[in-house]
Amino acid sequence: MAIGANLRASAAAIFQELGADGTVKNNTAFRGRLDHTDLELTDALGYLEVRLIPDLLTFYVDQRISPQTDNREAWGLLRLPRHLYLKGGRMFLPYGLQLQDNTAFIRGGRNGSANTGFSFEQQQAAFEVGWEPGPLAAVLAVSEGAAGDRDLQVTGTVFSLFTDVPLLHNALLGGSASRVGPAGGETLLFGFFCGTNLGPVTYLGEVDFRTDADDRTAGERRSRFIHYSEANYLLSNWLNIKLAFDYADDDGDLGRRADDSENRVSVGLEPFWSRFLQTRFVYRVSNGVRSNPSHNQDLWIAEAHVFF
């Protein structure tokens, strides 16, 4: 049996500039007007894993205690011959890079920004089958989909981790796809992700292509391009420097310059003070469409993460 817990608390100062006509400025790197501050207990979680039959049957539960009480995951996993496994219960769906940052565009986004819809705030009742023969892995999940809908959501990921690559220690390559058909529409996603490291620098990247057709688009397909990349430099064994870039184009046409794209640049320090405590200090610049003020802000973020 294994148990664990973690707690994340954050403080954010949010800056937003106004033009002479009272509209929000965009395409701005440094904003000096403090709009508001947020103090938040992001998460307090408990984990339990019980290996009922070693190497054969496992039970896992992941419970959020605060800011609200709810069950994030609860599933059973049965290992089968030939590197197969079957998993059933309430779970996060297997799509793309599962970043801790739920506000990244390739995750859940922030304040209605572009997103893929997959994050640690989104879980569903599902069955999952996986094949893990070694450096290659393939996962396919069939889940409940949109609430009250007769359709099911299908999500899958295939990836491979290559080790001892010349010049690089490791290289990760993968792809994901998902389809869900809520009432009166359809959402399709597919994307590719990668990761590698060169000395003390580690890189992660993902691109996604999303199309939606529903009542709001009069049945026509609306395309979105979503991108994320980050570089981490391990300055010492206790301090990481992070640079991350998000970009999204709302109509999916990268050659057309219009007021329909948004971007986010983040620079941060992540000190590890002990095996139980990590802090994070981030400066983040967001620029998006003028009609959405919350997409045109600067954020100074401090976070403490306590875990065992």
CSV table of C-alpha atoms in Angstrom, one decimal, residues 95-212:
chain,number,residue,atom,x,y,z
A,95,TYR,CA,-4.2,13.0,-24.3
A,96,GLY,CA,-0.9,14.9,-25.0
A,97,LEU,CA,1.6,16.2,-22.4
A,98,GLN,CA,-0.1,16.1,-19.0
A,99,LEU,CA,1.3,19.3,-17.7
A,100,GLN,CA,0.7,20.3,-14.1
A,101,ASP,CA,-0.3,23.8,-15.4
A,102,ASN,CA,-4.0,23.5,-16.1
A,103,THR,CA,-4.1,27.1,-17.5
A,104,ALA,CA,-1.8,26.2,-20.5
A,105,PHE,CA,-3.5,26.4,-23.8
A,106,ILE,CA,-2.8,22.7,-24.5
A,107,ARG,CA,-4.6,22.0,-21.2
A,108,GLY,CA,-7.8,23.7,-19.8
A,109,GLY,CA,-6.8,27.3,-20.6
A,110,ARG,CA,-7.7,30.4,-18.5
A,111,ASN,CA,-10.8,32.6,-18.5
A,112,GLY,CA,-12.1,31.0,-21.7
A,113,SER,CA,-8.9,31.1,-23.6
A,114,ALA,CA,-8.1,28.5,-26.3
A,115,ASN,CA,-7.7,25.0,-24.9
A,116,THR,CA,-7.8,21.3,-25.7
A,117,GLY,CA,-10.2,20.6,-22.9
A,118,PHE,CA,-7.9,18.1,-21.2
A,119,SER,CA,-6.6,19.0,-17.7
A,120,PHE,CA,-6.5,17.9,-14.1
A,121,GLU,CA,-9.9,19.5,-13.7
A,122,GLN,CA,-11.5,17.3,-16.3
A,123,GLN,CA,-12.1,13.6,-15.5
A,124,GLN,CA,-14.6,11.1,-16.8
A,125,ALA,CA,-16.0,7.6,-16.1
A,126,ALA,CA,-14.1,5.5,-18.7
A,127,PHE,CA,-12.6,2.2,-19.7
A,128,GLU,CA,-8.9,2.2,-20.8
A,129,VAL,CA,-6.8,-0.4,-22.5
A,130,GLY,CA,-3.0,0.0,-22.8
A,131,TRP,CA,-0.1,-1.8,-24.3
A,132,GLU,CA,3.4,-1.2,-22.9
A,133,PRO,CA,5.9,-3.5,-24.4
A,134,GLY,CA,8.9,-1.3,-23.6
A,135,PRO,CA,10.0,2.0,-25.0
A,136,LEU,CA,6.7,2.0,-27.0
A,137,ALA,CA,3.3,2.5,-25.4
A,138,ALA,CA,-0.3,2.8,-26.8
A,139,VAL,CA,-3.3,3.8,-24.8
A,140,LEU,CA,-7.0,4.0,-25.8
A,141,ALA,CA,-9.9,5.2,-23.6
A,142,VAL,CA,-13.6,5.2,-24.2
A,143,SER,CA,-15.4,7.6,-21.8
A,144,GLU,CA,-18.8,9.0,-21.0
A,145,GLY,CA,-18.4,12.2,-23.1
A,146,ALA,CA,-20.6,15.2,-22.7
A,147,ALA,CA,-23.2,15.0,-19.9
A,148,GLY,CA,-26.6,13.9,-21.1
A,149,ASP,CA,-25.3,12.9,-24.5
A,150,ARG,CA,-25.9,9.5,-26.2
A,151,ASP,CA,-22.4,9.6,-27.8
A,152,LEU,CA,-19.1,8.4,-26.3
A,153,GLN,CA,-15.8,10.1,-26.3
A,154,VAL,CA,-12.8,8.2,-27.7
A,155,THR,CA,-9.3,9.3,-26.8
A,156,GLY,CA,-5.9,7.7,-27.6
A,157,THR,CA,-2.2,8.3,-27.4
A,158,VAL,CA,0.8,6.5,-28.8
A,159,PHE,CA,4.3,7.4,-27.7
A,160,SER,CA,7.9,6.1,-27.6
A,161,LEU,CA,10.8,7.1,-25.3
A,162,PHE,CA,14.2,6.6,-26.9
A,163,THR,CA,17.2,6.4,-24.5
A,164,ASP,CA,20.9,6.8,-25.0
A,165,VAL,CA,20.4,8.9,-28.2
A,166,PRO,CA,23.6,10.5,-29.5
A,167,LEU,CA,24.0,14.0,-28.0
A,168,LEU,CA,20.7,13.6,-26.2
A,169,HIS,CA,20.1,11.6,-23.1
A,170,ASN,CA,16.5,10.8,-24.0
A,171,ALA,CA,14.0,11.6,-26.7
A,172,LEU,CA,10.2,11.4,-26.4
A,173,LEU,CA,7.9,11.3,-29.5
A,174,GLY,CA,4.2,10.8,-29.5
A,175,GLY,CA,0.8,11.7,-30.9
A,176,SER,CA,-2.8,11.9,-29.6
A,177,ALA,CA,-6.3,12.1,-31.0
A,178,SER,CA,-9.8,12.5,-29.6
A,179,ARG,CA,-13.4,12.7,-30.8
A,180,VAL,CA,-16.5,13.6,-28.9
A,181,GLY,CA,-20.0,14.3,-30.3
A,182,PRO,CA,-22.0,16.5,-27.9
A,183,ALA,CA,-25.6,17.1,-28.8
A,184,GLY,CA,-25.8,19.0,-32.1
A,185,GLY,CA,-22.1,19.0,-32.8
A,186,GLU,CA,-18.7,17.3,-32.9
A,187,THR,CA,-15.2,18.1,-31.6
A,188,LEU,CA,-12.1,16.6,-33.1
A,189,LEU,CA,-8.6,16.9,-31.8
A,190,PHE,CA,-5.3,15.5,-32.9
A,191,GLY,CA,-1.8,16.6,-31.9
A,192,PHE,CA,1.8,15.7,-31.6
A,193,PHE,CA,4.2,16.1,-28.7
A,194,CYS,CA,7.9,15.6,-28.1
A,195,GLY,CA,10.6,16.0,-25.4
A,196,THR,CA,14.3,15.8,-25.2
A,197,ASN,CA,17.3,17.1,-23.2
A,198,LEU,CA,20.7,18.4,-24.0
A,199,GLY,CA,23.0,18.5,-21.0
A,200,PRO,CA,21.2,20.5,-18.3
A,201,VAL,CA,18.5,21.8,-20.7
A,202,THR,CA,15.2,19.9,-21.1
A,203,TYR,CA,12.6,20.7,-23.8
A,204,LEU,CA,9.0,19.8,-24.1
A,205,GLY,CA,6.7,20.8,-27.0
A,206,GLU,CA,3.2,20.1,-28.3
A,207,VAL,CA,1.0,21.2,-31.2
A,208,ASP,CA,-2.7,20.5,-31.4
A,209,PHE,CA,-5.4,21.0,-34.1
A,210,ARG,CA,-8.9,21.3,-32.9
A,211,THR,CA,-12.1,21.6,-35.0
A,212,ASP,CA,-15.6,22.3,-33.6
